Amino acid sequence: MRRRRFLTGAAVAGGAAALHPLGDRADAEADAVPAQPAGLVAAGRDFPKVGGNLGNHNHSTLAQVNRHNVHRLGGAWHVNLEGGSTSSAQQSTVVAQDGVLYVQTTQQNVFAIDGRTGAVKWRTNVGSEPTNMRGVGLGDGLVFTTSGANIVYALDQETGAVVWQRELLIPGEGDPGCDPQNGQCGGNRGGLAGAIVHWDGLIYVGTEGSTAGARGRAYALNARTGEVAWTFWGPPGPGEYGNDTWEGDTWKTGGAVCWIHPGLDPELGLVYWTFGNPYPRTNGSTRAGTNLFANCLVAIEAKTGKRRWHFQSVHHDIWDYDGVMSPVLIDLRIEGRRRKVVVYGSKTGMYYILDRATGAPIHGMTERPVPQDPRQKTWPTQPFPGGEPFVHQGPRFDDSTRPVPYYRTGGIFTPFWDDATILFPGAGGGADWSHVSFSPHTGFVYVGYGLINSSYSDTNGGRVNTARPLGEYFSGGLVAVDPRTNRPVWRKEGDWSLAHGNGILSTAGRLLFQGGPDGVLRAMDDRDGRELWSWQCGAGVHTSPVGYEIDGEQYIAVFAGGNGLPYPDIPKGDHLWAFRLGGTVRPAPAPTPPSKRNQIRTAAVTGETAHDTVTLGRIWDSAAGAPGATENIVAQNAMAPQHLTVPAGTTVTFVNPADNAHSHGAASFFEHVFNTGRLSPGQSHTHTFDRPGEYFYNDPVFPQSTGKIVVR
């Protein structure tokens, strides 16, 4: 009888222990991973694309650096690509070919760097308007990239000279390119995004802009000329399959952008692309229907752009559960049968494992009834795959998903309307846009995740979309999922969310490399996540590490430059690192790590200026240096001042002005240091702050209104 020891559902959900070991695998040989087809062979000497190969395995077959000698790994070289600038975050992953690294900075400079020395071979500027470029593409002797002006560039791989350029995203009929709610029309068309993928004479380019009312589209361009070979629309137009899943003309500004690079199966001739959420993002009241191809994995004929099949993981999304992962294509042996699968999923905390040829679920799929709100025109069911989620499916009180008090709360797919409602998984996952890794040695898919709530209310009528409640805690971890069963095997929880660009590299040396918001790159044992080595890179690591080889010597490289999500105060930079055994370059100085709470970032007001008083239900008028004159019951900053600083020993008065129409209050969380209770108009309450510290509080009547008092 075959045995496999997995975490139980309860153990996975709890996540209290830092590490759950793998345990026995008596059936390892029976379920061994078969050799991958020629088109999906993992990266070796080169790492020629973001994701390593067309199947996005993020795996290196190099084994010189292994779990026995990784402690000897040191800096081979380090270079600041933008002169040490800390003004911009960097999200572009390095690619490597023939000993040369290629990467694009947010400052719109493309670099070719000697992989042995770090010397810059050439540098080409492609504009001044930033874009979320997450990696260049290589092919046909060219380097492919995009600019913030929505131009695709092909650069000579040897010199960096521009060979051709092509502007995309020009509005056409039925594509007004505008945000009707904000009245921003004409230029608000979304932009090009994601890493570029090259295959067989074509390049594949994605788009972003679902929060701005863009109509998403996927492009294939001729790699030699830049001519558009085909366009696939996220929201289909009239007469196209899926157009009837949109109410009226809402498809015109329906979002459904594809802002992460696809996977591609050369044998089947299919490109697999994930499409984002519909627009408006949290308001489904105007766009009845399932809203295809939002929240879909679409299998598209790579040469023609025709849809072969699709799978929608969230129907009529109002929770920002967009498809933001690059699909992973794997051949597996499941119950003795070889299966060609695509692993898809992220923000819901669930993987959807599908047959690559047909889209049929490998482990079953159940459409379960979910809570409804007719005002949001919610869809009655949502799909749940066989297996188990890799994160829990609602806020908990024993980790950082502990909800900020007084909010309405709910689990996955809970609808909302006027009242801000805390949900988990939130918009940042579960998992988000970090690049996952598949190791053929363990058969596991490794994914970084976040434990971060979101809180939504409908944006009609002036309600505030509080995407992440102020004062909440952030954390996350790394989990290994067995795609042969779609169950988590082990997890390692830690201090940081690892869901936003914190990509994972697995290697034949049986290592996992992953960076974090604190700037630390870590090497771990692929069997259980045990940390074996770490390195301070000088800025948050929100790209994927890569492996490459020069003259028989293995290198690991990573671009560390920070990222604004979910940590707006993350250390930014432009640090490109390469490591080798015996490297002598020292680590960077450790930057100040970001806050583990969703900070209030309005300017501090002294107690002297505010007369040691917080006026409830009012917004601070910074010009007048006083509370505003009118009550506000929807804003997050209706505490005047929202950020107060006082010396220890100060008595602070919380007052609800007599001319307010509603009760208000101030309750400390999560430390419960003070609580005014509900104050009727004209009432007040005092509290003396004896101990230095940072005290978050919110209004128990209108909980999205949150303040902070810093006691010095």
Tab-separated table of C-alpha atoms in Angstrom, residues 173-389:
chain	number	residue	atom	x	y	z
A	173	GLU	CA	-13.919	51.444	-32.736
A	174	GLY	CA	-15.554	49.968	-29.645
A	175	ASP	CA	-12.400	50.618	-27.671
A	176	PRO	CA	-12.816	54.122	-26.256
A	177	GLY	CA	-9.950	53.701	-23.841
A	178	CYS	CA	-11.546	55.695	-21.073
A	179	ASP	CA	-12.691	55.532	-17.490
A	180	PRO	CA	-16.308	56.727	-17.630
A	181	GLN	CA	-16.643	56.988	-13.847
A	182	ASN	CA	-13.705	59.358	-13.546
A	183	GLY	CA	-14.226	61.104	-16.865
A	184	GLN	CA	-10.696	60.295	-17.964
A	185	CYS	CA	-11.034	59.611	-21.656
A	186	GLY	CA	-8.738	59.850	-24.636
A	187	GLY	CA	-5.407	58.966	-23.075
A	188	ASN	CA	-6.246	56.501	-20.332
A	189	ARG	CA	-5.781	53.362	-22.410
A	190	GLY	CA	-3.780	51.179	-20.064
A	191	GLY	CA	-0.264	50.161	-20.978
A	192	LEU	CA	2.078	47.354	-21.916
A	193	ALA	CA	3.152	45.129	-19.054
A	194	GLY	CA	4.818	41.906	-18.060
A	195	ALA	CA	7.839	40.102	-19.417
A	196	ILE	CA	8.068	39.444	-23.149
A	197	VAL	CA	8.059	35.830	-24.377
A	198	HIS	CA	9.677	34.815	-27.687
A	199	TRP	CA	8.878	31.622	-29.599
A	200	ASP	CA	9.283	30.580	-33.217
A	201	GLY	CA	9.397	33.995	-34.825
A	202	LEU	CA	6.742	35.646	-32.631
A	203	ILE	CA	6.844	37.639	-29.410
A	204	TYR	CA	3.983	37.792	-26.925
A	205	VAL	CA	3.212	41.097	-25.167
A	206	GLY	CA	0.661	41.737	-22.407
A	207	THR	CA	-1.218	44.785	-21.132
A	208	GLU	CA	-2.351	46.381	-17.876
A	209	GLY	CA	-4.931	48.991	-16.857
A	210	SER	CA	-7.890	47.058	-15.431
A	211	THR	CA	-8.244	49.593	-12.596
A	212	ALA	CA	-8.517	52.404	-15.127
A	213	GLY	CA	-11.162	51.050	-17.458
A	214	ALA	CA	-8.822	49.823	-20.186
A	215	ARG	CA	-10.013	46.994	-22.411
A	216	GLY	CA	-7.437	44.249	-22.022
A	217	ARG	CA	-5.695	42.594	-24.934
A	218	ALA	CA	-2.912	40.147	-25.643
A	219	TYR	CA	-0.592	40.696	-28.599
A	220	ALA	CA	1.554	38.499	-30.782
A	221	LEU	CA	4.076	40.408	-32.923
A	222	ASN	CA	6.426	39.337	-35.684
A	223	ALA	CA	9.799	39.201	-33.951
A	224	ARG	CA	11.669	40.398	-37.050
A	225	THR	CA	9.469	43.356	-37.988
A	226	GLY	CA	7.168	44.228	-35.080
A	227	GLU	CA	4.062	43.781	-37.204
A	228	VAL	CA	1.050	42.665	-35.184
A	229	ALA	CA	0.322	39.017	-35.997
A	230	TRP	CA	-2.829	38.820	-33.885
A	231	THR	CA	-4.687	40.434	-30.995
A	232	PHE	CA	-6.776	38.601	-28.429
A	233	TRP	CA	-9.243	40.787	-26.505
A	234	GLY	CA	-9.811	40.246	-22.784
A	235	PRO	CA	-13.450	41.373	-23.008
A	236	PRO	CA	-14.710	40.045	-26.391
A	237	GLY	CA	-16.441	42.400	-28.826
A	238	PRO	CA	-19.848	41.962	-30.497
A	239	GLY	CA	-20.201	38.673	-32.348
A	240	GLU	CA	-17.235	37.136	-30.507
A	241	TYR	CA	-17.453	34.223	-28.097
A	242	GLY	CA	-18.125	35.541	-24.579
A	243	ASN	CA	-19.419	39.005	-25.472
A	244	ASP	CA	-22.858	38.034	-24.142
A	245	THR	CA	-21.340	37.580	-20.657
A	246	TRP	CA	-21.195	41.373	-20.306
A	247	GLU	CA	-24.154	43.614	-19.593
A	248	GLY	CA	-24.773	46.162	-22.346
A	249	ASP	CA	-21.613	47.901	-23.517
A	250	THR	CA	-19.624	47.269	-20.323
A	251	TRP	CA	-17.215	45.106	-22.352
A	252	LYS	CA	-15.815	48.304	-23.864
A	253	THR	CA	-14.124	49.241	-20.596
A	254	GLY	CA	-14.179	45.787	-19.047
A	255	GLY	CA	-10.578	45.441	-17.885
A	256	ALA	CA	-9.552	41.769	-18.138
A	257	VAL	CA	-5.952	42.697	-18.869
A	258	CYS	CA	-3.114	40.153	-19.127
A	259	TRP	CA	-0.281	41.785	-17.197
A	260	ILE	CA	1.817	38.688	-16.484
A	261	HIS	CA	3.745	36.749	-19.129
A	262	PRO	CA	2.198	33.547	-20.500
A	263	GLY	CA	3.335	29.942	-20.705
A	264	LEU	CA	3.683	28.168	-24.049
A	265	ASP	CA	3.565	24.523	-25.124
A	266	PRO	CA	5.441	24.134	-28.448
A	267	GLU	CA	4.164	20.582	-28.951
A	268	LEU	CA	0.500	21.619	-28.682
A	269	GLY	CA	1.102	25.026	-30.262
A	270	LEU	CA	-0.804	26.752	-27.439
A	271	VAL	CA	-0.004	29.848	-25.422
A	272	TYR	CA	-1.573	29.983	-21.952
A	273	TRP	CA	-2.401	33.472	-20.719
A	274	THR	CA	-4.037	34.620	-17.499
A	275	PHE	CA	-6.433	37.579	-17.614
A	276	GLY	CA	-7.189	39.987	-14.787
A	277	ASN	CA	-10.300	41.239	-13.042
A	278	PRO	CA	-13.205	43.043	-14.709
A	279	TYR	CA	-13.824	46.777	-14.427
A	280	PRO	CA	-15.164	48.389	-12.279
A	281	ARG	CA	-13.044	46.324	-9.950
A	282	THR	CA	-15.266	46.101	-6.847
A	283	ASN	CA	-18.589	47.230	-8.302
A	284	GLY	CA	-20.465	44.516	-10.158
A	285	SER	CA	-23.785	46.359	-10.205
A	286	THR	CA	-23.492	47.535	-13.820
A	287	ARG	CA	-21.888	44.500	-15.494
A	288	ALA	CA	-24.164	41.489	-14.986
A	289	GLY	CA	-22.812	38.150	-16.182
A	290	THR	CA	-19.689	36.084	-15.706
A	291	ASN	CA	-17.603	38.719	-17.554
A	292	LEU	CA	-15.388	36.565	-19.789
A	293	PHE	CA	-12.421	36.471	-20.153
A	294	ALA	CA	-11.801	38.225	-16.864
A	295	ASN	CA	-10.273	35.933	-14.207
A	296	CYS	CA	-9.593	33.302	-16.872
A	297	LEU	CA	-6.802	31.102	-18.042
A	298	VAL	CA	-7.171	31.056	-21.831
A	299	ALA	CA	-5.446	28.535	-24.099
A	300	ILE	CA	-4.817	30.405	-27.362
A	301	GLU	CA	-3.447	29.024	-30.608
A	302	ALA	CA	0.057	30.485	-30.588
A	303	LYS	CA	0.181	31.179	-34.333
A	304	THR	CA	-3.390	32.363	-34.970
A	305	GLY	CA	-4.687	33.917	-31.752
A	306	LYS	CA	-7.806	31.729	-31.738
A	307	ARG	CA	-9.227	30.552	-28.429
A	308	ARG	CA	-8.894	26.803	-27.956
A	309	TRP	CA	-10.398	26.641	-24.445
A	310	HIS	CA	-10.719	28.721	-21.305
A	311	PHE	CA	-11.240	28.216	-17.580
A	312	GLN	CA	-12.675	30.953	-15.348
A	313	SER	CA	-11.555	30.701	-11.720
A	314	VAL	CA	-13.819	33.516	-10.435
A	315	HIS	CA	-17.170	34.375	-11.996
A	316	HIS	CA	-18.224	38.045	-11.962
A	317	ASP	CA	-15.291	39.068	-9.794
A	318	ILE	CA	-15.829	41.878	-7.257
A	319	TRP	CA	-12.912	40.913	-4.952
A	320	ASP	CA	-9.893	41.720	-7.148
A	321	TYR	CA	-9.092	37.991	-7.470
A	322	ASP	CA	-7.523	38.511	-10.885
A	323	GLY	CA	-5.369	35.913	-12.594
A	324	VAL	CA	-1.870	37.219	-11.920
A	325	MET	CA	0.390	34.193	-12.114
A	326	SER	CA	2.384	32.898	-15.050
A	327	PRO	CA	0.966	29.426	-15.765
A	328	VAL	CA	3.296	26.513	-15.055
A	329	LEU	CA	3.277	23.719	-17.661
A	330	ILE	CA	4.370	20.305	-16.403
A	331	ASP	CA	4.210	16.700	-17.511
A	332	LEU	CA	3.375	14.604	-14.428
A	333	ARG	CA	2.668	10.994	-13.619
A	334	ILE	CA	-0.611	10.878	-11.696
A	335	GLU	CA	-1.992	7.531	-10.566
A	336	GLY	CA	0.328	5.801	-13.023
A	337	ARG	CA	-0.767	7.871	-16.017
A	338	ARG	CA	1.285	10.563	-17.745
A	339	ARG	CA	-0.635	13.837	-17.764
A	340	LYS	CA	0.139	17.143	-19.492
A	341	VAL	CA	-1.050	19.739	-17.001
A	342	VAL	CA	-1.104	23.480	-16.532
A	343	VAL	CA	-1.000	24.804	-12.974
A	344	TYR	CA	-2.997	28.013	-12.607
A	345	GLY	CA	-4.169	30.081	-9.665
A	346	SER	CA	-3.008	32.481	-7.007
A	347	LYS	CA	-5.090	35.051	-5.176
A	348	THR	CA	-7.870	32.725	-4.057
A	349	GLY	CA	-5.259	30.554	-2.355
A	350	MET	CA	-6.240	27.617	-4.546
A	351	TYR	CA	-4.523	25.957	-7.492
A	352	TYR	CA	-6.558	24.920	-10.509
A	353	ILE	CA	-4.719	22.067	-12.231
A	354	LEU	CA	-5.996	21.479	-15.752
A	355	ASP	CA	-5.295	19.308	-18.774
A	356	ARG	CA	-3.215	21.409	-21.184
A	357	ALA	CA	-4.966	20.097	-24.295
A	358	THR	CA	-8.591	20.305	-23.145
A	359	GLY	CA	-8.800	22.427	-19.978
A	360	ALA	CA	-10.440	19.542	-18.106
A	361	PRO	CA	-9.705	19.580	-14.343
A	362	ILE	CA	-7.213	16.947	-13.263
A	363	HIS	CA	-8.467	16.657	-9.678
A	364	GLY	CA	-12.116	17.521	-10.214
A	365	MET	CA	-13.956	20.843	-9.919
A	366	THR	CA	-17.121	21.671	-7.987
A	367	GLU	CA	-19.325	24.715	-8.520
A	368	ARG	CA	-20.387	25.567	-4.976
A	369	PRO	CA	-23.121	28.019	-3.978
A	370	VAL	CA	-21.639	31.174	-2.417
A	371	PRO	CA	-23.200	34.120	-0.520
A	372	GLN	CA	-25.179	36.502	-2.707
A	373	ASP	CA	-25.974	40.214	-2.926
A	374	PRO	CA	-28.360	41.096	-5.766
A	375	ARG	CA	-27.134	44.700	-5.771
A	376	GLN	CA	-23.726	43.411	-6.876
A	377	LYS	CA	-25.316	40.975	-9.367
A	378	THR	CA	-23.131	38.275	-7.877
A	379	TRP	CA	-22.870	34.908	-9.598
A	380	PRO	CA	-24.585	32.106	-7.641
A	381	THR	CA	-21.643	29.655	-7.647
A	382	GLN	CA	-17.859	29.648	-7.745
A	383	PRO	CA	-15.472	26.824	-8.775
A	384	PHE	CA	-13.546	24.894	-6.112
A	385	PRO	CA	-10.880	22.440	-7.289
A	386	GLY	CA	-10.217	19.031	-5.804
A	387	GLY	CA	-7.419	18.922	-3.236
A	388	GLU	CA	-6.882	21.596	-0.598
A	389	PRO	CA	-6.198	25.348	-0.595
